Tab-separated table of C-alpha atoms in Angstrom:
chain	number	residue	atom	x	y	z
A	1	UNK	CA	0.000	0.000	0.000
A	2	UNK	CA	1.435	3.435	-0.860
A	3	UNK	CA	2.090	5.511	2.222
A	4	UNK	CA	2.435	9.229	2.564
A	5	UNK	CA	5.814	10.877	2.354
A	6	UNK	CA	6.320	13.318	5.224
A	7	UNK	CA	8.425	15.556	2.981
A	8	UNK	CA	5.316	16.408	0.956
A	9	UNK	CA	4.029	18.525	3.851
A	10	UNK	CA	6.911	20.932	3.310
A	11	UNK	CA	6.999	20.880	-0.496
A	12	UNK	CA	8.685	24.198	-1.256
A	13	UNK	CA	8.816	23.821	-5.017
A	14	UNK	CA	7.455	26.693	-7.047
A	15	UNK	CA	5.557	26.881	-10.301
A	16	UNK	CA	6.667	29.563	-12.733
A	17	UNK	CA	4.044	30.857	-15.139
A	18	UNK	CA	4.521	33.307	-17.984
A	19	UNK	CA	1.155	34.848	-18.725
A	20	UNK	CA	-0.491	35.943	-21.937
A	21	UNK	CA	-1.089	32.528	-23.516
A	22	UNK	CA	-4.646	31.824	-24.642
A	23	UNK	CA	-5.719	28.371	-23.471
A	24	UNK	CA	-7.453	26.007	-25.875
A	25	UNK	CA	-8.111	22.302	-26.166
A	26	UNK	CA	-9.719	19.443	-24.263
A	27	UNK	CA	-9.266	18.492	-20.606
A	28	UNK	CA	-10.584	15.593	-18.549
A	29	UNK	CA	-11.840	16.373	-15.056
A	30	UNK	CA	-10.497	14.318	-12.124
A	31	UNK	CA	-12.671	12.513	-9.596
A	32	UNK	CA	-14.122	14.767	-6.921
A	33	UNK	CA	-11.743	15.388	-4.039
A	34	UNK	CA	-14.392	16.401	-1.517
A	35	UNK	CA	-16.831	13.627	-2.409
A	36	UNK	CA	-14.082	10.994	-2.416
A	37	UNK	CA	-12.899	11.958	1.073
A	38	UNK	CA	-16.368	11.195	2.463
A	39	UNK	CA	-16.662	7.964	0.473
A	40	UNK	CA	-13.294	6.838	1.879
A	41	UNK	CA	-14.721	7.244	5.389
A	42	UNK	CA	-17.841	5.274	4.443
A	43	UNK	CA	-15.605	2.453	3.179
A	44	UNK	CA	-14.586	1.760	6.777
A	45	UNK	CA	-18.118	0.431	7.398
A	46	UNK	CA	-18.060	-2.145	4.611
A	47	UNK	CA	-18.110	-5.860	5.509
A	48	UNK	CA	-16.904	-6.796	2.012
A	49	UNK	CA	-14.231	-5.565	-0.376
A	50	UNK	CA	-15.145	-2.178	-1.850
A	51	UNK	CA	-13.585	-0.420	-4.829
A	52	UNK	CA	-14.057	3.284	-5.532
A	53	UNK	CA	-13.367	3.967	-9.207
A	54	UNK	CA	-12.349	7.465	-10.285
A	55	UNK	CA	-10.603	8.370	-7.034
A	56	UNK	CA	-8.538	11.557	-7.435
A	57	UNK	CA	-4.778	10.974	-7.486
A	58	UNK	CA	-4.002	13.589	-4.828
A	59	UNK	CA	-2.099	13.761	-1.556
A	60	UNK	CA	-5.280	13.609	0.528
A	61	UNK	CA	-6.124	10.231	-1.014
A	62	UNK	CA	-2.764	8.854	0.145
A	63	UNK	CA	-3.195	10.359	3.620
A	64	UNK	CA	-6.590	8.675	4.031
A	65	UNK	CA	-5.272	5.354	2.712
A	66	UNK	CA	-2.556	5.561	5.364
A	67	UNK	CA	-5.131	6.318	8.086
A	68	UNK	CA	-7.252	3.335	7.042
A	69	UNK	CA	-4.216	1.089	6.993
A	70	UNK	CA	-3.092	2.168	10.464
A	71	UNK	CA	-6.558	1.788	11.969
A	72	UNK	CA	-7.177	-1.677	10.508
A	73	UNK	CA	-8.919	-1.378	7.140
A	74	UNK	CA	-6.708	-2.623	4.337
A	75	UNK	CA	-6.553	0.034	1.641
A	76	UNK	CA	-4.695	0.105	-1.671
A	77	UNK	CA	-4.452	2.887	-4.212
A	78	UNK	CA	-3.769	1.915	-7.817
A	79	UNK	CA	-4.134	4.730	-10.302
A	80	UNK	CA	-7.665	6.041	-9.860
A	81	UNK	CA	-8.912	3.006	-7.911
A	82	UNK	CA	-9.207	3.115	-4.117
A	83	UNK	CA	-9.813	-0.449	-2.895
A	84	UNK	CA	-10.529	-1.548	0.669
A	85	UNK	CA	-10.928	-4.822	2.505
A	86	UNK	CA	-12.495	-5.015	5.975
A	87	UNK	CA	-10.191	-5.212	8.964
A	88	UNK	CA	-9.499	-8.396	10.931
A	89	UNK	CA	-9.366	-6.150	13.987
A	90	UNK	CA	-9.433	-2.405	14.526
A	91	UNK	CA	-7.002	-0.037	16.168
A	92	UNK	CA	-9.334	2.994	16.217
A	93	UNK	CA	-6.802	5.743	16.870
A	94	UNK	CA	-6.237	8.241	14.070
A	95	UNK	CA	-2.602	9.387	14.326
A	96	UNK	CA	-2.176	13.083	15.004
A	97	UNK	CA	0.307	13.573	12.164
A	98	UNK	CA	-2.199	12.284	9.626
A	99	UNK	CA	-5.499	13.468	11.099
A	100	UNK	CA	-4.318	17.066	11.219
A	101	UNK	CA	-3.555	17.044	7.490
A	102	UNK	CA	-7.119	16.555	6.239
A	103	UNK	CA	-10.455	18.253	6.841
A	104	UNK	CA	-12.591	15.067	7.188
A	105	UNK	CA	-10.919	13.705	10.322
A	106	UNK	CA	-14.113	13.940	12.392
A	107	UNK	CA	-16.068	12.083	9.692
A	108	UNK	CA	-13.487	9.295	9.736
A	109	UNK	CA	-13.704	9.349	13.526
A	110	UNK	CA	-17.461	8.821	13.255
A	111	UNK	CA	-16.950	5.885	10.894
A	112	UNK	CA	-14.442	4.240	13.249
A	113	UNK	CA	-16.747	4.823	16.215
A	114	UNK	CA	-19.589	3.170	14.306
A	115	UNK	CA	-17.373	0.217	13.311
A	116	UNK	CA	-15.267	-0.370	16.417
A	117	UNK	CA	-17.386	1.138	19.182
A	118	UNK	CA	-14.682	3.594	20.181
A	119	UNK	CA	-12.285	6.060	18.603
A	120	UNK	CA	-9.623	8.642	19.354
A	121	UNK	CA	-8.810	11.331	16.824
A	122	UNK	CA	-7.219	14.793	16.661
A	123	UNK	CA	-9.095	17.930	15.754
A	124	UNK	CA	-9.067	18.225	11.956
A	125	UNK	CA	-6.650	20.045	9.718
A	126	UNK	CA	-6.907	20.975	6.069
A	127	UNK	CA	-7.026	24.583	4.917
A	128	UNK	CA	-5.761	27.633	6.793
A	129	UNK	CA	-8.511	30.165	6.025
A	130	UNK	CA	-10.833	29.099	8.850
A	131	UNK	CA	-11.223	26.956	11.937
A	132	UNK	CA	-12.841	23.556	11.415
A	133	UNK	CA	-15.657	23.374	13.917
A	134	UNK	CA	-16.756	19.856	14.857
A	135	UNK	CA	-19.431	20.564	17.473
A	136	UNK	CA	-22.218	19.109	15.279
A	137	UNK	CA	-20.126	15.974	14.689
A	138	UNK	CA	-19.700	15.526	18.425
A	139	UNK	CA	-23.390	16.188	18.997
A	140	UNK	CA	-24.212	13.397	16.540
A	141	UNK	CA	-21.902	11.013	18.385
A	142	UNK	CA	-23.527	11.886	21.710
A	143	UNK	CA	-27.020	11.560	20.221
A	144	UNK	CA	-26.054	8.079	19.032
A	145	UNK	CA	-25.233	7.169	22.636
A	146	UNK	CA	-21.483	7.671	22.783
A	147	UNK	CA	-19.602	9.230	25.665
A	148	UNK	CA	-17.426	12.015	24.229
A	149	UNK	CA	-14.427	13.712	25.821
A	150	UNK	CA	-12.369	16.515	24.282
A	151	UNK	CA	-8.970	17.273	25.754
A	152	UNK	CA	-5.786	18.890	24.435
A	153	UNK	CA	-6.820	18.839	20.807
A	154	UNK	CA	-7.996	15.235	20.798
A	155	UNK	CA	-11.423	13.639	20.866
A	156	UNK	CA	-12.187	10.350	22.589
A	157	UNK	CA	-15.569	8.718	22.082
A	158	UNK	CA	-16.945	5.311	22.998
A	159	UNK	CA	-20.198	3.431	23.265
A	160	UNK	CA	-20.784	2.008	26.716
A	161	UNK	CA	-24.353	0.712	26.378
A	162	UNK	CA	-26.854	-0.633	23.897
A	163	UNK	CA	-27.043	1.319	20.670
A	164	UNK	CA	-30.495	2.697	19.913
A	165	UNK	CA	-31.967	4.816	17.092
A	166	UNK	CA	-31.274	8.488	17.581
A	167	UNK	CA	-32.195	11.970	16.373
A	168	UNK	CA	-29.612	14.664	15.684
A	169	UNK	CA	-29.687	18.092	14.071
A	170	UNK	CA	-27.068	19.038	11.446
A	171	UNK	CA	-27.936	22.751	11.441
A	172	UNK	CA	-25.195	25.197	12.460
A	173	UNK	CA	-25.628	28.756	13.682
A	174	UNK	CA	-23.357	30.310	11.110
A	175	UNK	CA	-23.619	28.670	7.692
A	176	UNK	CA	-26.611	26.376	7.544
A	177	UNK	CA	-26.529	22.578	7.558
A	178	UNK	CA	-23.124	21.021	8.227
A	179	UNK	CA	-22.033	18.832	5.333
A	180	UNK	CA	-19.528	16.849	7.399
A	181	UNK	CA	-21.790	16.398	10.424
A	182	UNK	CA	-24.555	15.089	8.167
A	183	UNK	CA	-22.194	12.412	6.836
A	184	UNK	CA	-20.903	11.594	10.340
A	185	UNK	CA	-24.479	11.081	11.531
A	186	UNK	CA	-25.273	8.930	8.471
A	187	UNK	CA	-22.299	6.661	9.126
A	188	UNK	CA	-23.241	6.253	12.792
A	189	UNK	CA	-26.872	5.529	11.882
A	190	UNK	CA	-25.856	3.020	9.195
A	191	UNK	CA	-24.677	0.605	11.925
A	192	UNK	CA	-27.347	1.446	14.496
A	193	UNK	CA	-30.385	-0.908	14.634
A	194	UNK	CA	-33.665	0.761	13.708
A	195	UNK	CA	-34.306	4.086	12.001
A	196	UNK	CA	-32.448	7.220	13.053
A	197	UNK	CA	-33.295	10.752	11.913
A	198	UNK	CA	-30.970	13.568	10.850
A	199	UNK	CA	-32.797	16.893	10.999
A	200	UNK	CA	-31.893	19.736	8.640
A	201	UNK	CA	-29.429	17.617	6.646
A	202	UNK	CA	-27.033	19.104	4.148
A	203	UNK	CA	-27.882	18.267	0.536
A	204	UNK	CA	-24.405	18.936	-0.841
A	205	UNK	CA	-23.208	16.354	-3.412
A	206	UNK	CA	-20.761	14.993	-0.805
A	207	UNK	CA	-23.794	13.964	1.262
A	208	UNK	CA	-26.004	12.667	-1.531
A	209	UNK	CA	-23.248	10.512	-3.046
A	210	UNK	CA	-22.339	9.061	0.358
A	211	UNK	CA	-26.032	8.307	0.860
A	212	UNK	CA	-26.106	6.618	-2.561
A	213	UNK	CA	-23.116	4.440	-1.615
A	214	UNK	CA	-24.754	3.413	1.667
A	215	UNK	CA	-28.039	2.694	-0.097
A	216	UNK	CA	-26.251	0.487	-2.627
A	217	UNK	CA	-24.627	-1.293	0.324
A	218	UNK	CA	-27.971	-2.164	1.966
A	219	UNK	CA	-28.554	0.772	4.328
A	220	UNK	CA	-32.059	2.268	4.304
A	221	UNK	CA	-31.972	5.889	3.101
A	222	UNK	CA	-35.109	8.022	3.020
A	223	UNK	CA	-34.992	11.729	2.211
A	224	UNK	CA	-37.819	13.827	3.617
A	225	UNK	CA	-37.147	16.919	1.549
A	226	UNK	CA	-34.657	19.251	3.207
A	227	UNK	CA	-36.147	18.795	6.661
A	228	UNK	CA	-34.943	15.304	7.562
A	229	UNK	CA	-32.986	12.280	6.407
A	230	UNK	CA	-34.008	8.905	7.837
A	231	UNK	CA	-31.350	6.191	7.972
A	232	UNK	CA	-32.223	2.573	8.785
A	233	UNK	CA	-29.168	0.715	9.982
A	234	UNK	CA	-28.060	-2.803	9.178
A	235	UNK	CA	-25.651	-5.313	10.701
A	236	UNK	CA	-24.121	-6.087	7.308
A	237	UNK	CA	-22.957	-3.459	4.858
A	238	UNK	CA	-22.155	-4.809	1.418
A	239	UNK	CA	-19.158	-3.901	-0.707
A	240	UNK	CA	-18.862	-3.808	-4.482
A	241	UNK	CA	-17.878	-1.063	-6.923
A	242	UNK	CA	-18.888	2.597	-6.751
A	243	UNK	CA	-17.908	5.442	-9.072
A	244	UNK	CA	-16.553	8.721	-7.742
A	245	UNK	CA	-18.177	11.505	-9.804
A	246	UNK	CA	-16.024	14.118	-11.555
A	247	UNK	CA	-14.902	17.129	-9.548
A	248	UNK	CA	-17.174	20.133	-10.112
A	249	UNK	CA	-14.547	22.329	-8.431
A	250	UNK	CA	-11.731	21.329	-10.786
A	251	UNK	CA	-14.125	21.719	-13.726
A	252	UNK	CA	-14.914	25.268	-12.579
A	253	UNK	CA	-11.213	25.990	-12.070
A	254	UNK	CA	-10.345	24.847	-15.594
A	255	UNK	CA	-13.226	26.924	-16.957
A	256	UNK	CA	-12.011	30.059	-15.170
A	257	UNK	CA	-8.418	29.438	-16.288
A	258	UNK	CA	-9.537	29.329	-19.908
A	259	UNK	CA	-11.887	32.280	-19.484
A	260	UNK	CA	-9.318	34.642	-17.952
A	261	UNK	CA	-7.040	34.076	-20.972
A	262	UNK	CA	-9.865	34.593	-23.479
A	263	UNK	CA	-9.507	30.978	-24.533
A	264	UNK	CA	-11.822	28.021	-24.961
A	265	UNK	CA	-11.750	24.604	-23.372
A	266	UNK	CA	-13.771	21.437	-23.794
A	267	UNK	CA	-14.405	19.690	-20.460
A	268	UNK	CA	-14.643	16.116	-21.666
A	269	UNK	CA	-17.364	14.049	-19.984
A	270	UNK	CA	-18.490	16.926	-17.756
A	271	UNK	CA	-21.809	18.337	-19.045
A	272	UNK	CA	-23.149	21.771	-18.046
A	273	UNK	CA	-25.825	20.075	-15.910
A	274	UNK	CA	-23.053	18.737	-13.643
A	275	UNK	CA	-22.317	22.282	-12.450
A	276	UNK	CA	-24.438	23.660	-9.574
A	277	UNK	CA	-27.243	25.944	-10.746
A	278	UNK	CA	-25.834	28.849	-8.731
A	279	UNK	CA	-22.474	28.556	-10.461
A	280	UNK	CA	-24.042	28.408	-13.927
A	281	UNK	CA	-26.021	31.571	-13.159
A	282	UNK	CA	-23.008	33.528	-11.870
A	283	UNK	CA	-20.808	32.370	-14.747
A	284	UNK	CA	-23.456	33.576	-17.206
A	285	UNK	CA	-23.561	36.974	-15.489
A	286	UNK	CA	-19.743	37.114	-15.632
A	287	UNK	CA	-19.706	36.443	-19.376
A	288	UNK	CA	-18.650	32.794	-19.184
A	289	UNK	CA	-20.601	30.616	-21.588
A	290	UNK	CA	-21.128	26.900	-20.821
A	291	UNK	CA	-22.415	25.027	-23.864
A	292	UNK	CA	-23.049	21.283	-24.203
A	293	UNK	CA	-20.564	19.563	-26.519
A	294	UNK	CA	-20.164	15.812	-27.139
A	295	UNK	CA	-21.307	14.872	-23.640
A	296	UNK	CA	-19.132	17.555	-22.058
A	297	UNK	CA	-18.981	21.345	-21.814
A	298	UNK	CA	-17.514	23.949	-24.153
A	299	UNK	CA	-16.322	26.973	-22.147
A	300	UNK	CA	-15.872	30.383	-23.750
A	301	UNK	CA	-16.113	34.119	-22.994
A	302	UNK	CA	-17.212	35.577	-26.327
A	303	UNK	CA	-17.777	39.111	-24.992
A	304	UNK	CA	-15.063	39.079	-22.325
A	305	UNK	CA	-15.370	39.179	-18.519
A	306	UNK	CA	-18.195	41.162	-16.907
A	307	UNK	CA	-18.466	42.324	-13.256
A	308	UNK	CA	-20.971	40.577	-10.981
A	309	UNK	CA	-22.773	41.018	-7.690
A	310	UNK	CA	-23.116	37.590	-6.087
A	311	UNK	CA	-22.930	35.485	-2.940
A	312	UNK	CA	-21.654	32.019	-2.142
A	313	UNK	CA	-24.115	29.570	-0.628
A	314	UNK	CA	-24.971	25.933	0.087
A	315	UNK	CA	-25.698	23.628	-2.845
A	316	UNK	CA	-27.078	24.337	-5.394
A	317	UNK	CA	-25.716	27.838	-4.795
A	318	UNK	CA	-22.308	29.135	-5.843
A	319	UNK	CA	-19.633	26.971	-4.128
A	320	UNK	CA	-17.345	28.687	-1.651
A	321	UNK	CA	-14.489	26.539	-3.004
A	322	UNK	CA	-14.678	28.393	-6.325
A	323	UNK	CA	-14.820	31.885	-4.842
A	324	UNK	CA	-11.041	32.566	-4.813
A	325	UNK	CA	-10.696	31.485	-8.461
A	326	UNK	CA	-13.687	33.622	-9.463
A	327	UNK	CA	-12.161	36.578	-7.613
A	328	UNK	CA	-9.005	36.226	-9.693
A	329	UNK	CA	-11.059	36.103	-12.907
A	330	UNK	CA	-13.078	39.202	-11.972
A	331	UNK	CA	-9.902	41.310	-11.822
A	332	UNK	CA	-10.192	41.335	-15.625
A	333	UNK	CA	-13.802	42.573	-15.740
A	334	UNK	CA	-14.413	46.271	-16.417
A	335	UNK	CA	-16.264	47.644	-13.391
A	336	UNK	CA	-16.816	46.719	-9.757
A	337	UNK	CA	-17.707	43.235	-8.562
A	338	UNK	CA	-18.876	42.336	-5.068
A	339	UNK	CA	-18.781	38.839	-3.620
A	340	UNK	CA	-20.551	38.112	-0.349
A	341	UNK	CA	-18.760	35.090	1.159
A	342	UNK	CA	-21.572	33.590	3.239
A	343	UNK	CA	-20.061	30.167	3.944
A	344	UNK	CA	-16.585	30.981	5.286
A	345	UNK	CA	-16.790	34.682	6.062
A	346	UNK	CA	-13.021	35.013	6.550
A	347	UNK	CA	-12.085	33.326	3.273
A	348	UNK	CA	-9.888	36.111	1.957
A	349	UNK	CA	-6.341	34.741	2.248
A	350	UNK	CA	-5.933	35.057	-1.532
A	351	UNK	CA	-6.514	38.810	-1.614
A	352	UNK	CA	-3.098	40.074	-0.501
A	353	UNK	CA	-1.367	37.849	-3.043
A	354	UNK	CA	-3.732	38.978	-5.810
A	355	UNK	CA	-2.911	42.556	-4.836
A	356	UNK	CA	0.761	41.750	-5.411
A	357	UNK	CA	-0.125	41.108	-9.054
A	358	UNK	CA	-1.673	44.584	-9.178
A	359	UNK	CA	-5.292	43.620	-8.534
A	360	UNK	CA	-7.572	46.138	-6.812
A	361	UNK	CA	-9.182	43.863	-4.251
A	362	UNK	CA	-10.213	44.274	-0.627
A	363	UNK	CA	-12.539	42.745	1.949
A	364	UNK	CA	-14.913	44.438	4.381
A	365	UNK	CA	-16.334	41.822	6.682
A	366	UNK	CA	-17.612	39.008	4.498
A	367	UNK	CA	-17.817	41.138	1.332
A	368	UNK	CA	-14.976	41.065	-1.189
A	369	UNK	CA	-14.787	43.992	-3.631
A	370	UNK	CA	-12.956	43.673	-6.952
A	371	UNK	CA	-12.368	46.770	-9.069
A	372	UNK	CA	-11.336	46.075	-12.624
A	373	UNK	CA	-9.988	45.867	-15.111
A	374	UNK	CA	-6.551	45.528	-13.474
A	375	UNK	CA	-3.364	45.269	-15.511
A	376	UNK	CA	-1.761	42.291	-13.775
A	377	UNK	CA	2.016	41.900	-13.797
A	378	UNK	CA	4.151	38.934	-12.803
A	379	UNK	CA	4.769	38.527	-9.079
A	380	UNK	CA	6.333	36.212	-6.544
A	381	UNK	CA	3.545	34.966	-4.285
A	382	UNK	CA	2.507	32.050	-2.081
A	383	UNK	CA	-0.821	30.500	-1.111
A	384	UNK	CA	-1.740	28.832	2.166
A	385	UNK	CA	-4.703	26.722	1.098
A	386	UNK	CA	-5.802	24.730	-1.942
A	387	UNK	CA	-8.138	27.207	-3.599
A	388	UNK	CA	-6.021	30.271	-2.780
A	389	UNK	CA	-3.036	28.756	-4.617
A	390	UNK	CA	-5.321	27.934	-7.528
A	391	UNK	CA	-6.549	31.533	-7.653
A	392	UNK	CA	-2.939	32.709	-7.914
A	393	UNK	CA	-2.305	30.297	-10.783
A	394	UNK	CA	-5.322	31.737	-12.605
A	395	UNK	CA	-4.128	35.315	-12.039
A	396	UNK	CA	-0.652	34.417	-13.304
A	397	UNK	CA	-2.131	33.094	-16.566
A	398	UNK	CA	-3.388	36.618	-17.310
A	399	UNK	CA	-0.415	38.563	-15.935
A	400	UNK	CA	2.255	40.186	-18.055
A	401	UNK	CA	5.639	38.589	-17.434
A	402	UNK	CA	6.595	35.622	-15.290
A	403	UNK	CA	5.171	34.810	-11.879
A	404	UNK	CA	6.563	32.497	-9.227
A	405	UNK	CA	3.964	30.777	-7.064
A	406	UNK	CA	4.714	28.736	-3.966
A	407	UNK	CA	2.267	26.445	-2.206
A	408	UNK	CA	2.771	23.248	-4.186
A	409	UNK	CA	1.855	21.091	-1.188
A	410	UNK	CA	-1.584	22.670	-0.964
A	411	UNK	CA	-2.120	22.359	-4.714
A	412	UNK	CA	-1.201	18.672	-4.608
A	413	UNK	CA	-3.684	18.094	-1.785
A	414	UNK	CA	-6.577	18.962	-4.063
A	415	UNK	CA	-5.469	18.569	-7.673
A	416	UNK	CA	-3.745	15.519	-9.103
A	417	UNK	CA	-2.631	17.022	-12.412
A	418	UNK	CA	-4.008	20.538	-12.769
A	419	UNK	CA	-0.687	22.037	-13.855
A	420	UNK	CA	-0.008	19.415	-16.568
A	421	UNK	CA	-3.570	19.936	-17.817
A	422	UNK	CA	-3.013	23.693	-18.060
A	423	UNK	CA	0.283	23.107	-19.862
A	424	UNK	CA	-1.464	20.795	-22.338
A	425	UNK	CA	-4.002	23.575	-22.986
A	426	UNK	CA	-1.166	25.960	-23.858
A	427	UNK	CA	-0.063	27.553	-20.590
A	428	UNK	CA	3.630	28.479	-20.382
A	429	UNK	CA	4.625	26.970	-17.053
A	430	UNK	CA	7.405	25.028	-15.398
A	431	UNK	CA	7.705	23.385	-11.977
A	432	UNK	CA	10.897	23.584	-9.939
A	433	UNK	CA	12.460	20.190	-9.407
A	434	UNK	CA	14.337	21.239	-6.259
């Protein structure tokens, strides 16, 4: 089984991009990072071998495979296939060094608690732009009957009595239903006898695809609109083969990369209907055309970028994970754009680096203002999370001169081959081999 290389956490290589090249051609979209991470956690519950086809070839996939291996589930990664076999016995302790590198640690903790009856895990890691709150995850564990203790950055949970159906609420105070807590509750309910209820569940694709996997495996799944999700547990969860859908976030990133250069790209196998409705609407307002072509999407900006007034939101709204890339694109629109970041209100770590390119961007509270059109020039910058680095790559594609961008580790966490894809579309870029 491939294991993670600790040196990847300090990958200091840089990508150098000379802007001004119009992108054109065809690109294939990788499997969804965020959906796959939740499916990997669900795999812990399986009583049979399970293969996830289309798994993204990213660092986070290797980190999770290592976590599964160390906690008992046998996991192998071969190309885009993530295969698991159930454990002979479980060691339900997620190592700190691994658990703090991904954002779904609490979800994996819920899966191990459901499978082994106890778990210890660190508070989650992932991106630097916000804290990862897990209170709704812990509430789901307690609702399921577990005793939960939090001390010194670690969570310990265990079942001490008979497991009974439970009710838990996934709603948060700040940003609506919690995607991760909904999945955690689903995984706990999947191995709890009887029917449990999750109130105010998230309906993000990460949730609905995990629900589809569990349903295929023999777990009872009943959606009651957006008000509740009923889960009927079983004592045997089947394995089999399940496809990871393509990554709507990488598809949007490739679209914005082409659009900022005035180019065109064909997203092979990714039709316009696979984008969230909120994204399609905002892209249309911004001048980005998404047309069906041979089962995929043809992306173009025939009239150039236009400013927008928009807000991020839960699915099917505009995804927060595309906001930094859109911000970079809007620097090339004549006029003033305003983006209300309603999911992660402090998601603005990309702004200072965009300003180094010459962009006129600022944030007041949750609202990001972009004044364009800015004449971007090459800069030396660094990003501290996946989407921020990607936004800088997009800005560099439109900048005059050569830019040096650091943050390769973060890029590799979320994208398996974004840079080679951009190069194949015509981008002038090189990666340091130091």
